[in-house]
Coordinates of C-alpha atoms and ligand atoms in Angstrom, one line a residue:
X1 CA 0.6 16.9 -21.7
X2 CA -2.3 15.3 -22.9
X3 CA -5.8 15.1 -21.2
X4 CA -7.3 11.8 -22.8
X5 CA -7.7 8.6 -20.1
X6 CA -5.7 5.9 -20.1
X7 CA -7.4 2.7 -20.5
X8 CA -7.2 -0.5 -18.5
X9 CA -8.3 -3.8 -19.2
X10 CA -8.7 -7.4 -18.0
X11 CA -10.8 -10.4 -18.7
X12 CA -12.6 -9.5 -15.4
X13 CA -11.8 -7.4 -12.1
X14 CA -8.5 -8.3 -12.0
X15 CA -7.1 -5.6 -13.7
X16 CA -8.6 -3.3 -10.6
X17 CA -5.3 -4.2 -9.0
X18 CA -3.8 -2.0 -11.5
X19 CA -6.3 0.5 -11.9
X20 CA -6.0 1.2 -7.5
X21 CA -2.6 1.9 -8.4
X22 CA -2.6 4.2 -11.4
X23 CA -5.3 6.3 -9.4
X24 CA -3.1 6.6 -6.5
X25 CA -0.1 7.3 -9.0
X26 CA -1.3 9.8 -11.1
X27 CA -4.7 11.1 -9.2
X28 CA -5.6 13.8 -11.7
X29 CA -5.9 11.0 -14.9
X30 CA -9.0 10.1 -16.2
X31 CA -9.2 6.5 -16.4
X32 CA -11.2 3.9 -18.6
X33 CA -11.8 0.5 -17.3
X34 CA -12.5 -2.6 -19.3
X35 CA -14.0 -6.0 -17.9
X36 CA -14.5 -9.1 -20.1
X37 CA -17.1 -10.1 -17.6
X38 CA -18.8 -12.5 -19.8
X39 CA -15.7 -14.1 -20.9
X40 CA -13.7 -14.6 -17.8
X41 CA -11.6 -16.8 -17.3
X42 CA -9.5 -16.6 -20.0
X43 CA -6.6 -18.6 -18.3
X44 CA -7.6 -22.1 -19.3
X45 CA -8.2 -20.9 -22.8
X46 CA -5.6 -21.9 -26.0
X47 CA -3.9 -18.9 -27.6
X48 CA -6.2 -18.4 -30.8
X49 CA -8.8 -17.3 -28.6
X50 CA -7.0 -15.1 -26.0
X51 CA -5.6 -13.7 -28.8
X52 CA -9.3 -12.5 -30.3
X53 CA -10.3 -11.5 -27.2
X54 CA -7.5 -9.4 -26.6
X55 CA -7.5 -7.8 -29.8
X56 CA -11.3 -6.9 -29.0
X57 CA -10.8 -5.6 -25.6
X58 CA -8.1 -3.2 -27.0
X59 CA -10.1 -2.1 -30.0
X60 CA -13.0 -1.4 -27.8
X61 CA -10.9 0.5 -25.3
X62 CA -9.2 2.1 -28.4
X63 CA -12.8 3.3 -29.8
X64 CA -13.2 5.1 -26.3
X65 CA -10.2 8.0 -27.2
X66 CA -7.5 6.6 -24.5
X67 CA -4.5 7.6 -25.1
X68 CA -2.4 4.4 -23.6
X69 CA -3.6 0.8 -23.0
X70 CA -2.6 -0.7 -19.8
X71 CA -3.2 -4.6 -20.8
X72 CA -4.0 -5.9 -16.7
X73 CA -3.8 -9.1 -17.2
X74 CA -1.0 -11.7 -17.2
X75 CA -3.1 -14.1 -19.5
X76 CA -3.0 -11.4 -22.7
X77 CA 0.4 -10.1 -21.6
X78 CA 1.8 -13.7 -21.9
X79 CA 0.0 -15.3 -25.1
X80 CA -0.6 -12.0 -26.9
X81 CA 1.2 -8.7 -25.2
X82 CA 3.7 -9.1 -28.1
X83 CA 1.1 -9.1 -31.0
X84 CA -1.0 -6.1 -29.2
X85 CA 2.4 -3.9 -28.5
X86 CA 3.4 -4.2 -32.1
X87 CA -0.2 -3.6 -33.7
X88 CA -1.1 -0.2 -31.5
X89 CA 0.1 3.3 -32.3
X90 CA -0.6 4.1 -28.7
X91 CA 1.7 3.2 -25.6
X92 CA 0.8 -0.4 -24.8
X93 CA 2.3 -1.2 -21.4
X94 CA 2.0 -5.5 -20.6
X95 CA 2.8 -7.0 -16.9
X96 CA 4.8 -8.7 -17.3
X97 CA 8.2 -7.4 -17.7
X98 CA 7.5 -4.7 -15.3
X99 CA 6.9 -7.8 -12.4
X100 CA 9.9 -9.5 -13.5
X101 CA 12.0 -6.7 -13.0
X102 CA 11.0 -5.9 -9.5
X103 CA 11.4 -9.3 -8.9
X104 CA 14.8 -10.1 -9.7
X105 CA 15.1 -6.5 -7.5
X106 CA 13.8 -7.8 -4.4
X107 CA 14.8 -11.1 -4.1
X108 CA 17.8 -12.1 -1.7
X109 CA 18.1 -15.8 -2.0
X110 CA 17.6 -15.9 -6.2
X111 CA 14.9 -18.1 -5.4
X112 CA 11.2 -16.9 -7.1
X113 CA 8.4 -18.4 -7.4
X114 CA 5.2 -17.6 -10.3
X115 CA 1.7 -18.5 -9.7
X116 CA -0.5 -17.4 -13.0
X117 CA -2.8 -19.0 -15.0
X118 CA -2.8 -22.2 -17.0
X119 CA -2.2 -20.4 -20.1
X120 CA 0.3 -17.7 -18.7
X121 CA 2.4 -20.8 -16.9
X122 CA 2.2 -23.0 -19.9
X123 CA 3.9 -19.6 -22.4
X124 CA 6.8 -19.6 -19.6
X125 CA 6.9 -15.9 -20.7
X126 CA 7.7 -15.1 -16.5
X127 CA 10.5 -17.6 -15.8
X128 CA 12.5 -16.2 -19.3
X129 CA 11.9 -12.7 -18.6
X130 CA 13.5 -13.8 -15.0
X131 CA 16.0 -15.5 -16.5
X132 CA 17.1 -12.7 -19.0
X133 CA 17.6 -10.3 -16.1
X134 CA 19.3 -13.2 -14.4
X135 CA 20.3 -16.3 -15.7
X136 CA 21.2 -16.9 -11.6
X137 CA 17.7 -17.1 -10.9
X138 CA 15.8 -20.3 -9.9
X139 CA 12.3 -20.2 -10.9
X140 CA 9.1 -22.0 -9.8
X141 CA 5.9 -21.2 -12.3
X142 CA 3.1 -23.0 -11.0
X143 CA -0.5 -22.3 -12.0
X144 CA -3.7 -21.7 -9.8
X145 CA -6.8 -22.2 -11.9
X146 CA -9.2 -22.2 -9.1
X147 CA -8.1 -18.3 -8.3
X148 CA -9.8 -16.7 -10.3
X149 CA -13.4 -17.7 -9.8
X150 CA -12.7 -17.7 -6.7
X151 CA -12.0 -14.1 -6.8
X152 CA -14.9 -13.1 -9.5
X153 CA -16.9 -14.8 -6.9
X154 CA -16.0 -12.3 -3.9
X155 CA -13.9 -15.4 -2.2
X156 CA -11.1 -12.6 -0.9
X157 CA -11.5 -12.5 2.8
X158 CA -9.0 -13.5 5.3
X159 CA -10.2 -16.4 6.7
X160 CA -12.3 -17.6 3.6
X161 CA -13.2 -20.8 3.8
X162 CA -12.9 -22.2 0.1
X163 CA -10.3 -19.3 -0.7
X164 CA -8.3 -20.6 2.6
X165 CA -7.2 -24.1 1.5
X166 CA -7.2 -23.6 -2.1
X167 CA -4.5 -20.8 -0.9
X168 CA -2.6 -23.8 0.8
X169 CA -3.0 -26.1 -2.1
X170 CA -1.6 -24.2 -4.5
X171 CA 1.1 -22.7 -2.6
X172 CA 3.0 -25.7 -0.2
X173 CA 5.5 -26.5 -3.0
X174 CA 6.3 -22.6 -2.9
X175 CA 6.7 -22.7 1.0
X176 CA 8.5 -26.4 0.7
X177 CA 11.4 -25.0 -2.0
X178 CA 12.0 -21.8 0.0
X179 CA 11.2 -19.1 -2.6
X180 CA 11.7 -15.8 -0.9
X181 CA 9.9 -13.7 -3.5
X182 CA 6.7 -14.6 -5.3
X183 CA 5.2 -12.9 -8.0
X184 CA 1.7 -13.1 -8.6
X185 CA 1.7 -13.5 -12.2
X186 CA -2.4 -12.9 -13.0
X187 CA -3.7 -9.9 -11.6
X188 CA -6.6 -11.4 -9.8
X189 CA -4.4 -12.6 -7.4
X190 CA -3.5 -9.5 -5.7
X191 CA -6.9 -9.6 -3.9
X192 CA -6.1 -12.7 -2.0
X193 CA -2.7 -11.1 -1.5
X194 CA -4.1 -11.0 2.9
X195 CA -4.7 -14.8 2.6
X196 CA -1.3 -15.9 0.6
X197 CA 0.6 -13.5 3.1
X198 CA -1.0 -15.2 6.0
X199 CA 0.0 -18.6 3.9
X200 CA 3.4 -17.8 3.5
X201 CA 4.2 -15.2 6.3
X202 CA 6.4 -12.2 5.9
X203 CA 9.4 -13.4 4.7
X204 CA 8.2 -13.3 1.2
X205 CA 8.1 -10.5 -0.8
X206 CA 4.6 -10.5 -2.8
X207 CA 5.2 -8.7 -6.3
X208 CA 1.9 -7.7 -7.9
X209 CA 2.1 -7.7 -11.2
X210 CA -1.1 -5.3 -11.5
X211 CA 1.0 -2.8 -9.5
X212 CA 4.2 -3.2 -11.6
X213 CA 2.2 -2.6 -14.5
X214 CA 0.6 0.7 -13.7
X215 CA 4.0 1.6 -12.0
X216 CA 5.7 1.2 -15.7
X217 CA 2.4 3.0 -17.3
X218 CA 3.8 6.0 -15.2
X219 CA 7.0 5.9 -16.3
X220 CA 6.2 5.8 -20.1
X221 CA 3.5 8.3 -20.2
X222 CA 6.1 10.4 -18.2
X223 CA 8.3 9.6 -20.7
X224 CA 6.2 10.4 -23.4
X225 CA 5.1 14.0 -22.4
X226 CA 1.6 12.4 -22.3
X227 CA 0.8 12.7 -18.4
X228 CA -2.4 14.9 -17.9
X229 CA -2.0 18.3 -16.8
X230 CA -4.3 18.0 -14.1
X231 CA -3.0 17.0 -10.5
X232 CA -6.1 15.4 -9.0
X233 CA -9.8 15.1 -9.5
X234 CA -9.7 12.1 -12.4
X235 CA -12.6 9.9 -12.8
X236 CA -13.1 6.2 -13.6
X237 CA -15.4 4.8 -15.9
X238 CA -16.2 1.1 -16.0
X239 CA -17.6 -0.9 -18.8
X240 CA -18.0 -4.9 -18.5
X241 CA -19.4 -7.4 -20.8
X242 CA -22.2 -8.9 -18.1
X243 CA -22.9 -8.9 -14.6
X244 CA -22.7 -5.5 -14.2
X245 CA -23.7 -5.8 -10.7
X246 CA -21.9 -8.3 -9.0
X247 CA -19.1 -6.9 -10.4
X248 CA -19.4 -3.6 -8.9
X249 CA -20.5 -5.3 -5.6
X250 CA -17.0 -7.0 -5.1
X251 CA -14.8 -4.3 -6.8
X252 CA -16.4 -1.8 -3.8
X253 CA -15.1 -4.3 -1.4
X254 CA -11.7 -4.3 -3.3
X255 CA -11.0 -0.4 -4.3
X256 CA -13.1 0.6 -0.6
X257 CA -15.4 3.3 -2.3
X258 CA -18.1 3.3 -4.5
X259 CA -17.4 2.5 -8.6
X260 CA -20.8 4.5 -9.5
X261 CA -22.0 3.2 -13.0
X262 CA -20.9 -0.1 -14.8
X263 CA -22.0 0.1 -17.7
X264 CA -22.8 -3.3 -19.9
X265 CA -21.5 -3.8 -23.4
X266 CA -20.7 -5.7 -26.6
X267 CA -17.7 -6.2 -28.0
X268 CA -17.9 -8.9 -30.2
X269 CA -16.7 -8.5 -34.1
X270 CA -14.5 -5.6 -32.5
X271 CA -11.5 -7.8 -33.8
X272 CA -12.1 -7.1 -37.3
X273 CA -11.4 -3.5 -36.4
X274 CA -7.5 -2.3 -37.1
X275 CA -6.2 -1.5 -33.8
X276 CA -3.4 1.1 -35.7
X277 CA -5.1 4.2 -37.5
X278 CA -3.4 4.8 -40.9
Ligands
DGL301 N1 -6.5 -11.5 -14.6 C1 -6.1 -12.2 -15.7 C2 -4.6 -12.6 -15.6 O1 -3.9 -11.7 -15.2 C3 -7.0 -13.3 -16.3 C4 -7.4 -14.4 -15.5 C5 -8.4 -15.2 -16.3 O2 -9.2 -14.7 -16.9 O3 -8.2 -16.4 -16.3 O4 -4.2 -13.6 -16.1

């Protein structure tokens, strides 16, 4: 048992998909969230520079006392989740593994498609974990850059009308080559999981990767003998890098409740810092 948060990060409010999960999983854990507000996107970067950034957000999250790193986003999990997993002493939990497994679980037809980032489609770290569990499956990885300022921008309505044909832009090879399970590969895109379902229609299974993840972070904290031993009452605190506000105006919209205090800071030089104590 072991009190400390857990602590979550993303280059912006995507990792929210996973943090709405981990509080409905395990209700009683204190949870610390991370938003690289002032950086976001980090999709259409190159490697050397996800990889700083990632090394930052984890030291920063690191330097609050969490006692596991959920990394919510596809983008780090992709170009760096390797790097971060071996330099932590903590339980580092990526996406996306976790989304791959479920799936090569749900699909029927061995047909899945991946929409991510630029940089997270370019690794092909989602079509080779697919095709590890499976070398049956056929895999689509496309990339969506225009996502994700869509969605830092509160474009997540049904019905939005920039979010609405960008949706069917992206998406019509997807629809055309009959995938029947599609697994949303960055974790922003679970919030326009209403408009991609209306795209799409029922028939496909939408896999959020920021679900997966916090699903897995479950499982290995279980694992671990580090859940809390409270059963409810955790709290959620949220730091970002800028825009405090808007952030917490579309993450209410997102999580449906209030997220209290955001609180700004600065992360930068963090990456000097050794992520493993000695
Ligand atoms: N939410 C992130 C991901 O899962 C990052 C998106 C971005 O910053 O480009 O890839």
């Amino acid at each position: 048992m072991d009190p400390r948060p857990i602590g979550v990060f993303d280059s912006g409010l995507g990792g929210l998909t996973a943090l709405r999960e981990l509080h409905a999983l395990l209700p009683g854990e204190d949870l610390v969230y991370f938003g690289d507000t002032g950086r976001v996107p980090y999709g259409s970067r190159g490697e050397a520079v996800i990889t700083r950034y990632a090394r930052e957000d984890a030291a920063f999250l690191l330097g609050q006392g969490v006692k596991a790193v959920v990394c919510a986003c596809g983008t780090v999990s992709s170009v760096a989740g390797a790097l971060l997993a071996r330099e932590m002493d903590c339980p580092f939990v990526e996406v996306v593994t976790p989304a791959a497994k479920a799936a090569a679980r749900a699909t029927k037809n061995g047909r899945v498609g991946v929409i991510a980032t630029a940089a997270t489609t370019r690794s092909g770290k989602f079509p080779q974990a697919l095709r590890d569990m499976d070398p049956g499956i056929w895999v689509r990885s496309l990339a969506c850059p225009l996502f994700v300022p869509l969605v830092e921008n509160g474009h997540i309505a049904p019905g939005d009308p920039l979010a609405t044909p960008a949706v069917a832009h992206y998406l019509r090879p997807l629809r055309e080559e009959g995938v029947d399970t599609l697994i949303l590969g960055c974790t922003h895109y679970p919030l326009l999981a209403p408009l991609i379902r209306d795209y799409l229609g029922d028939g496909v299974a939408l896999i959020s990767s920021g679900r997966e993840a916090a699903l897995a972070a479950r499982e290995r904290l279980r694992e671990e003998g580090l859940l809390s031993p409270r059963q409810e009452g955790g709290d959620c605190r949220y730091f970002v890098t800028d825009a405090a506000g808007s952030f917490a105006s579309v993450a209410e919209v997102f999580l449906g409740e209030p997220v209290g205090r955001v609180t700004p800071v600065d992360i930068s030089g963090l990456e000097k810092l050794e992520l493993k104590k000695e």
